[in-house]
PDB file of C-alpha atoms in Angstrom:
ATOM      1  CA  UNK A  20     113.699  81.203  83.842  1.00 68.00           C
ATOM      2  CA  UNK A  21     110.776  83.240  82.520  1.00 75.00           C
ATOM      3  CA  UNK A  22     108.302  81.787  84.991  1.00 92.00           C
ATOM      4  CA  UNK A  23     104.669  81.468  83.968  1.00 95.00           C
ATOM      5  CA  UNK A  24     103.825  83.662  80.982  1.00 96.00           C
ATOM      6  CA  UNK A  25     100.347  84.563  79.810  1.00 97.00           C
ATOM      7  CA  UNK A  26      99.105  86.283  76.689  1.00 97.00           C
ATOM      8  CA  UNK A  27      97.602  88.655  75.954  1.00 97.00           C
ATOM      9  CA  UNK A  28      97.848  90.894  79.026  1.00 96.00           C
ATOM     10  CA  UNK A  29      94.654  92.773  78.234  1.00 96.00           C
ATOM     11  CA  UNK A  30      91.722  91.973  75.994  1.00 96.00           C
ATOM     12  CA  UNK A  31      88.412  93.622  75.178  1.00 98.00           C
ATOM     13  CA  UNK A  32      85.636  91.509  73.650  1.00 98.00           C
ATOM     14  CA  UNK A  33      81.997  92.018  72.790  1.00 98.00           C
ATOM     15  CA  UNK A  34      79.229  90.048  74.458  1.00 98.00           C
ATOM     16  CA  UNK A  35      78.560  86.809  72.554  1.00 98.00           C
ATOM     17  CA  UNK A  36      82.058  86.553  71.126  1.00 98.00           C
ATOM     18  CA  UNK A  37      84.593  83.835  71.813  1.00 98.00           C
ATOM     19  CA  UNK A  38      88.039  84.312  73.364  1.00 98.00           C
ATOM     20  CA  UNK A  39      91.223  82.253  73.701  1.00 98.00           C
ATOM     21  CA  UNK A  40      93.800  82.917  76.401  1.00 98.00           C
ATOM     22  CA  UNK A  41      97.249  81.346  76.417  1.00 98.00           C
ATOM     23  CA  UNK A  42      99.659  80.179  79.077  1.00 98.00           C
ATOM     24  CA  UNK A  43     103.216  78.865  79.050  1.00 98.00           C
ATOM     25  CA  UNK A  44     104.152  77.127  82.292  1.00 96.00           C
ATOM     26  CA  UNK A  45     107.335  77.556  84.245  1.00 94.00           C
ATOM     27  CA  UNK A  46     110.185  75.417  82.937  1.00 93.00           C
ATOM     28  CA  UNK A  47     109.943  71.885  84.318  1.00 89.00           C
ATOM     29  CA  UNK A  48     106.252  72.182  85.194  1.00 91.00           C
ATOM     30  CA  UNK A  49     103.715  69.903  83.505  1.00 92.00           C
ATOM     31  CA  UNK A  50     100.493  70.726  85.371  1.00 92.00           C
ATOM     32  CA  UNK A  51      98.550  73.850  84.435  1.00 94.00           C
ATOM     33  CA  UNK A  52      95.571  75.321  86.276  1.00 94.00           C
ATOM     34  CA  UNK A  53      93.308  78.216  85.358  1.00 97.00           C
ATOM     35  CA  UNK A  54      91.569  80.611  87.731  1.00 97.00           C
ATOM     36  CA  UNK A  55      89.083  83.432  87.318  1.00 97.00           C
ATOM     37  CA  UNK A  56      89.495  86.435  89.622  1.00 95.00           C
ATOM     38  CA  UNK A  57      86.609  88.894  89.583  1.00 95.00           C
ATOM     39  CA  UNK A  58      87.286  92.417  90.811  1.00 91.00           C
ATOM     40  CA  UNK A  59      87.653  92.481  94.585  1.00 88.00           C
ATOM     41  CA  UNK A  60      87.351  88.696  94.912  1.00 91.00           C
ATOM     42  CA  UNK A  61      89.655  85.758  95.402  1.00 93.00           C
ATOM     43  CA  UNK A  62      90.575  83.544  92.446  1.00 95.00           C
ATOM     44  CA  UNK A  63      88.082  80.806  91.575  1.00 96.00           C
ATOM     45  CA  UNK A  64      89.373  77.493  90.218  1.00 95.00           C
ATOM     46  CA  UNK A  65      88.223  76.755  86.658  1.00 97.00           C
ATOM     47  CA  UNK A  66      90.086  73.568  85.702  1.00 95.00           C
ATOM     48  CA  UNK A  67      93.425  71.809  85.739  1.00 93.00           C
ATOM     49  CA  UNK A  68      95.327  69.969  83.011  1.00 94.00           C
ATOM     50  CA  UNK A  69      97.943  67.248  83.256  1.00 92.00           C
ATOM     51  CA  UNK A  70      99.204  64.993  80.460  1.00 93.00           C
ATOM     52  CA  UNK A  71      96.932  66.843  78.030  1.00 95.00           C
ATOM     53  CA  UNK A  72      93.800  65.832  79.940  1.00 95.00           C
ATOM     54  CA  UNK A  73      91.440  67.803  82.140  1.00 94.00           C
ATOM     55  CA  UNK A  74      91.954  66.310  85.591  1.00 91.00           C
ATOM     56  CA  UNK A  75      89.850  68.552  87.816  1.00 89.00           C
ATOM     57  CA  UNK A  76      87.129  71.069  87.153  1.00 93.00           C
ATOM     58  CA  UNK A  77      85.555  73.765  89.264  1.00 92.00           C
ATOM     59  CA  UNK A  78      81.985  75.002  89.126  1.00 94.00           C
ATOM     60  CA  UNK A  79      82.098  76.651  85.704  1.00 97.00           C
ATOM     61  CA  UNK A  80      79.753  76.100  82.749  1.00 97.00           C
ATOM     62  CA  UNK A  81      80.705  74.227  79.602  1.00 97.00           C
ATOM     63  CA  UNK A  82      81.292  77.559  77.864  1.00 98.00           C
ATOM     64  CA  UNK A  83      84.679  77.378  79.542  1.00 98.00           C
ATOM     65  CA  UNK A  84      86.944  74.824  77.897  1.00 98.00           C
ATOM     66  CA  UNK A  85      90.638  74.238  77.686  1.00 97.00           C
ATOM     67  CA  UNK A  86      93.457  72.392  76.088  1.00 97.00           C
ATOM     68  CA  UNK A  87      96.972  71.376  76.973  1.00 98.00           C
ATOM     69  CA  UNK A  88      99.614  70.816  74.315  1.00 97.00           C
ATOM     70  CA  UNK A  89     102.483  68.297  74.306  1.00 97.00           C
ATOM     71  CA  UNK A  90     104.903  71.073  75.351  1.00 96.00           C
ATOM     72  CA  UNK A  91     102.675  71.600  78.465  1.00 96.00           C
ATOM     73  CA  UNK A  92     101.412  75.023  77.365  1.00 97.00           C
ATOM     74  CA  UNK A  93      97.693  75.561  77.681  1.00 98.00           C
ATOM     75  CA  UNK A  94      94.759  77.503  76.321  1.00 98.00           C
ATOM     76  CA  UNK A  95      91.564  78.641  77.973  1.00 98.00           C
ATOM     77  CA  UNK A  96      88.592  79.156  75.661  1.00 98.00           C
ATOM     78  CA  UNK A  97      85.404  80.933  76.615  1.00 98.00           C
ATOM     79  CA  UNK A  98      82.430  80.866  74.239  1.00 98.00           C
ATOM     80  CA  UNK A  99      79.359  83.094  74.123  1.00 98.00           C
ATOM     81  CA  UNK A 100      80.921  85.712  76.366  1.00 98.00           C
ATOM     82  CA  UNK A 101      78.788  87.350  79.025  1.00 98.00           C
ATOM     83  CA  UNK A 102      79.370  90.647  80.778  1.00 98.00           C
ATOM     84  CA  UNK A 103      79.951  88.633  83.946  1.00 97.00           C
ATOM     85  CA  UNK A 104      82.962  86.927  82.374  1.00 98.00           C
ATOM     86  CA  UNK A 105      84.919  90.156  82.765  1.00 98.00           C
ATOM     87  CA  UNK A 106      87.746  89.285  85.143  1.00 97.00           C
ATOM     88  CA  UNK A 107      91.445  88.650  85.558  1.00 95.00           C
ATOM     89  CA  UNK A 108      92.255  85.140  84.334  1.00 97.00           C
ATOM     90  CA  UNK A 109      95.220  83.584  86.060  1.00 96.00           C
ATOM     91  CA  UNK A 110      97.260  80.619  84.959  1.00 96.00           C
ATOM     92  CA  UNK A 111      99.264  78.604  87.482  1.00 94.00           C
ATOM     93  CA  UNK A 112     101.761  75.824  86.880  1.00 93.00           C
ATOM     94  CA  UNK A 113     103.223  73.171  89.132  1.00 89.00           C
ATOM     95  CA  UNK A 114     105.388  70.076  88.757  1.00 86.00           C
ATOM     96  CA  UNK A 115     103.806  66.656  88.671  1.00 78.00           C
ATOM     97  CA  UNK A 116     100.332  65.533  89.632  1.00 72.00           C
ATOM     98  CA  UNK A 117      98.762  64.388  92.872  1.00 63.00           C
ATOM     99  CA  UNK A 118     101.152  66.089  95.243  1.00 61.00           C
ATOM    100  CA  UNK A 119      99.593  68.426  97.755  1.00 55.00           C
ATOM    101  CA  UNK A 120     103.001  69.690  98.763  1.00 57.00           C
ATOM    102  CA  UNK A 121     103.893  71.225  95.439  1.00 69.00           C
ATOM    103  CA  UNK A 122     103.896  74.976  94.984  1.00 79.00           C
ATOM    104  CA  UNK A 123     101.786  76.576  92.260  1.00 86.00           C
ATOM    105  CA  UNK A 124     103.462  79.472  90.422  1.00 90.00           C
ATOM    106  CA  UNK A 125     101.139  82.100  88.985  1.00 93.00           C
ATOM    107  CA  UNK A 126     101.405  84.233  85.900  1.00 95.00           C
ATOM    108  CA  UNK A 127     100.486  87.923  85.873  1.00 94.00           C
ATOM    109  CA  UNK A 128      97.130  87.169  84.313  1.00 95.00           C
ATOM    110  CA  UNK A 129      95.036  88.295  81.360  1.00 96.00           C
ATOM    111  CA  UNK A 130      92.555  91.081  82.042  1.00 96.00           C
ATOM    112  CA  UNK A 131      89.418  90.326  80.002  1.00 98.00           C
ATOM    113  CA  UNK A 132      86.793  93.009  79.609  1.00 98.00           C
ATOM    114  CA  UNK A 133      83.487  92.087  77.983  1.00 98.00           C
ATOM    115  CA  UNK A 134      81.460  95.022  76.660  1.00 98.00           C
TER     116      UNK A 134
ATOM    117  CA  UNK B  22      82.263  71.737 101.019  1.00 83.00           C
ATOM    118  CA  UNK B  23      85.743  73.126 101.462  1.00 88.00           C
ATOM    119  CA  UNK B  24      85.984  76.856 102.048  1.00 93.00           C
ATOM    120  CA  UNK B  25      88.208  79.613 103.398  1.00 96.00           C
ATOM    121  CA  UNK B  26      87.092  82.661 105.360  1.00 96.00           C
ATOM    122  CA  UNK B  27      89.423  85.562 105.979  1.00 95.00           C
ATOM    123  CA  UNK B  28      88.905  88.884 107.690  1.00 88.00           C
ATOM    124  CA  UNK B  29      87.594  91.626 105.494  1.00 85.00           C
ATOM    125  CA  UNK B  30      89.647  94.695 104.835  1.00 84.00           C
ATOM    126  CA  UNK B  31      90.909  97.061 104.129  1.00 94.00           C
ATOM    127  CA  UNK B  32      93.461  96.994 106.901  1.00 96.00           C
ATOM    128  CA  UNK B  33      95.264 100.297 107.305  1.00 97.00           C
ATOM    129  CA  UNK B  34      98.412 100.441 109.449  1.00 97.00           C
ATOM    130  CA  UNK B  35     101.303 102.744 110.120  1.00 97.00           C
ATOM    131  CA  UNK B  36     104.822 101.576 109.342  1.00 97.00           C
ATOM    132  CA  UNK B  37     106.281  99.303 112.064  1.00 97.00           C
ATOM    133  CA  UNK B  38     102.842  98.354 113.398  1.00 97.00           C
ATOM    134  CA  UNK B  39     101.902  94.736 114.185  1.00 97.00           C
ATOM    135  CA  UNK B  40      99.820  92.909 111.601  1.00 97.00           C
ATOM    136  CA  UNK B  41      97.316  90.110 112.029  1.00 97.00           C
ATOM    137  CA  UNK B  42      95.046  88.835 109.269  1.00 97.00           C
ATOM    138  CA  UNK B  43      92.701  86.097 110.411  1.00 97.00           C
ATOM    139  CA  UNK B  44      91.994  83.035 108.285  1.00 98.00           C
ATOM    140  CA  UNK B  45      89.816  80.056 109.122  1.00 97.00           C
ATOM    141  CA  UNK B  46      88.939  77.098 106.952  1.00 96.00           C
ATOM    142  CA  UNK B  47      86.335  74.382 106.548  1.00 95.00           C
ATOM    143  CA  UNK B  48      87.545  71.058 105.221  1.00 90.00           C
ATOM    144  CA  UNK B  49      87.605  67.408 106.174  1.00 83.00           C
ATOM    145  CA  UNK B  50      90.886  65.792 106.978  1.00 81.00           C
ATOM    146  CA  UNK B  51      94.145  67.691 106.699  1.00 85.00           C
ATOM    147  CA  UNK B  52      94.302  70.188 103.855  1.00 90.00           C
ATOM    148  CA  UNK B  53      97.449  72.090 102.939  1.00 91.00           C
ATOM    149  CA  UNK B  54      97.179  75.787 103.812  1.00 93.00           C
ATOM    150  CA  UNK B  55      98.702  78.757 102.037  1.00 94.00           C
ATOM    151  CA  UNK B  56      99.113  82.504 102.135  1.00 96.00           C
ATOM    152  CA  UNK B  57      99.537  84.232  98.780  1.00 96.00           C
ATOM    153  CA  UNK B  58     100.277  87.924  98.207  1.00 97.00           C
ATOM    154  CA  UNK B  59      99.224  89.977  95.200  1.00 94.00           C
ATOM    155  CA  UNK B  60     100.980  93.290  94.564  1.00 92.00           C
ATOM    156  CA  UNK B  61      99.221  95.844  92.357  1.00 87.00           C
ATOM    157  CA  UNK B  62      99.147  94.773  88.728  1.00 82.00           C
ATOM    158  CA  UNK B  63     100.830  91.441  89.406  1.00 84.00           C
ATOM    159  CA  UNK B  64      99.931  87.801  89.770  1.00 86.00           C
ATOM    160  CA  UNK B  65      99.960  85.867  93.021  1.00 92.00           C
ATOM    161  CA  UNK B  66     103.137  84.992  94.871  1.00 93.00           C
ATOM    162  CA  UNK B  67     103.365  82.261  97.471  1.00 93.00           C
ATOM    163  CA  UNK B  68     104.203  83.696 100.880  1.00 96.00           C
ATOM    164  CA  UNK B  69     103.704  80.747 103.253  1.00 95.00           C
ATOM    165  CA  UNK B  70     102.753  77.076 102.998  1.00 92.00           C
ATOM    166  CA  UNK B  71     101.890  74.551 105.714  1.00 92.00           C
ATOM    167  CA  UNK B  72     101.058  70.914 105.147  1.00 88.00           C
ATOM    168  CA  UNK B  73     100.346  69.524 108.609  1.00 88.00           C
ATOM    169  CA  UNK B  74      98.963  70.542 111.965  1.00 90.00           C
ATOM    170  CA  UNK B  75     101.215  72.664 114.220  1.00 92.00           C
ATOM    171  CA  UNK B  76     103.497  73.618 111.306  1.00 92.00           C
ATOM    172  CA  UNK B  77     104.804  77.131 111.959  1.00 95.00           C
ATOM    173  CA  UNK B  78     106.005  78.757 108.765  1.00 94.00           C
ATOM    174  CA  UNK B  79     107.847  82.023 108.264  1.00 96.00           C
ATOM    175  CA  UNK B  80     109.018  84.044 105.277  1.00 96.00           C
ATOM    176  CA  UNK B  81     110.050  87.714 104.834  1.00 95.00           C
ATOM    177  CA  UNK B  82     109.070  88.437 108.444  1.00 97.00           C
ATOM    178  CA  UNK B  83     105.590  86.952 108.037  1.00 98.00           C
ATOM    179  CA  UNK B  84     104.509  83.976 110.150  1.00 98.00           C
ATOM    180  CA  UNK B  85     101.542  81.629 110.317  1.00 97.00           C
ATOM    181  CA  UNK B  86     100.776  78.479 112.333  1.00 96.00           C
ATOM    182  CA  UNK B  87      98.522  75.641 111.137  1.00 96.00           C
ATOM    183  CA  UNK B  88      96.043  75.169 114.002  1.00 95.00           C
ATOM    184  CA  UNK B  89      93.920  72.072 113.507  1.00 93.00           C
ATOM    185  CA  UNK B  90      91.973  72.565 116.740  1.00 94.00           C
ATOM    186  CA  UNK B  91      90.751  76.013 115.668  1.00 95.00           C
ATOM    187  CA  UNK B  92      90.912  75.333 111.890  1.00 95.00           C
ATOM    188  CA  UNK B  93      92.951  78.495 111.470  1.00 96.00           C
ATOM    189  CA  UNK B  94      96.061  79.785 109.709  1.00 97.00           C
ATOM    190  CA  UNK B  95      96.357  83.417 110.813  1.00 97.00           C
ATOM    191  CA  UNK B  96      98.993  85.635 109.186  1.00 98.00           C
ATOM    192  CA  UNK B  97     101.187  87.821 111.418  1.00 98.00           C
ATOM    193  CA  UNK B  98     104.065  90.231 111.043  1.00 98.00           C
ATOM    194  CA  UNK B  99     105.719  92.068 113.880  1.00 97.00           C
ATOM    195  CA  UNK B 100     106.628  95.256 112.005  1.00 96.00           C
ATOM    196  CA  UNK B 101     105.069  96.078 108.653  1.00 97.00           C
ATOM    197  CA  UNK B 102     106.675  98.205 105.973  1.00 97.00           C
ATOM    198  CA  UNK B 103     105.178 100.375 103.250  1.00 96.00           C
ATOM    199  CA  UNK B 104     106.354  97.760 100.751  1.00 95.00           C
ATOM    200  CA  UNK B 105     104.026  95.202 102.384  1.00 97.00           C
ATOM    201  CA  UNK B 106     101.012  97.047 100.984  1.00 96.00           C
ATOM    202  CA  UNK B 107      99.208  94.441  98.874  1.00 96.00           C
ATOM    203  CA  UNK B 108      96.268  92.044  98.855  1.00 96.00           C
ATOM    204  CA  UNK B 109      96.740  88.882 100.931  1.00 97.00           C
ATOM    205  CA  UNK B 110      94.887  85.661 100.158  1.00 97.00           C
ATOM    206  CA  UNK B 111      94.495  82.637 102.378  1.00 97.00           C
ATOM    207  CA  UNK B 112      93.946  79.365 100.500  1.00 95.00           C
ATOM    208  CA  UNK B 113      93.678  75.623 100.972  1.00 93.00           C
ATOM    209  CA  UNK B 114      94.327  72.613  98.791  1.00 89.00           C
ATOM    210  CA  UNK B 115      92.981  69.142  99.325  1.00 76.00           C
ATOM    211  CA  UNK B 116      93.118  65.971  97.343  1.00 66.00           C
ATOM    212  CA  UNK B 117      95.008  65.154  94.192  1.00 60.00           C
ATOM    213  CA  UNK B 118      96.428  67.969  92.171  1.00 61.00           C
ATOM    214  CA  UNK B 119      96.912  71.489  93.425  1.00 64.00           C
ATOM    215  CA  UNK B 120      93.510  73.082  92.886  1.00 85.00           C
ATOM    216  CA  UNK B 121      93.425  75.947  95.363  1.00 91.00           C
ATOM    217  CA  UNK B 122      90.396  77.324  97.186  1.00 93.00           C
ATOM    218  CA  UNK B 123      90.917  80.980  98.047  1.00 95.00           C
ATOM    219  CA  UNK B 124      89.418  83.384 100.513  1.00 96.00           C
ATOM    220  CA  UNK B 125      88.182  86.745  99.277  1.00 95.00           C
ATOM    221  CA  UNK B 126      91.421  88.512 100.105  1.00 96.00           C
ATOM    222  CA  UNK B 127      92.408  91.228 102.560  1.00 96.00           C
ATOM    223  CA  UNK B 128      93.819  94.518 101.351  1.00 96.00           C
ATOM    224  CA  UNK B 129      96.652  95.882 103.488  1.00 97.00           C
ATOM    225  CA  UNK B 130      97.676  99.516 103.218  1.00 96.00           C
ATOM    226  CA  UNK B 131     100.739 100.672 105.157  1.00 97.00           C
ATOM    227  CA  UNK B 132     101.577 104.369 105.452  1.00 96.00           C
ATOM    228  CA  UNK B 133     104.868 105.952 106.492  1.00 94.00           C
TER     229      UNK B 133
END
């Protein structure tokens, strides 16, 4: 089992550009969540997808959008990049929806640097 | 709103020392509480999970007890090793789904 895989591992973009990050969940998992981890901070919840719909959203602007595909993989899109978007972006997957007792498995993240 | 506060680091210990990292939370009702560990260059790994008051969880020598009366979930280990050097995050989850609210993290450095 490959676990949660994210691509790319590192990315450098210019301010104002758009970026797409990808995530494949752990086998058997159908819920995908995205988090932003700024340097020296804890991860901040961006949004969560289940059955190809956004189910929960954190306090992030509309520049952050996502998608989930029928095979449960997911993309995170960020438009009009700002320097402050530089961070480690983490994807987490879990089985099912609505269960507080389920464990979220994290990928190794994509390090985005905006210059 | 819901939030997690954990002690600021870095925490520097010698091998075999006792470890405590404090974590308190603010939330209504009964959230699930977690400790995650992040080794350098890696993602987060679940270390401990508690879903109800008075749950005492243990894993890899680490322990934490869900204390509703003090809204706390402190992490302890009786004898740390160099390999325990990492960043430790306390987190809570409440409501449908598994959206996690994290503390800022505590960096632990253990020297031999």
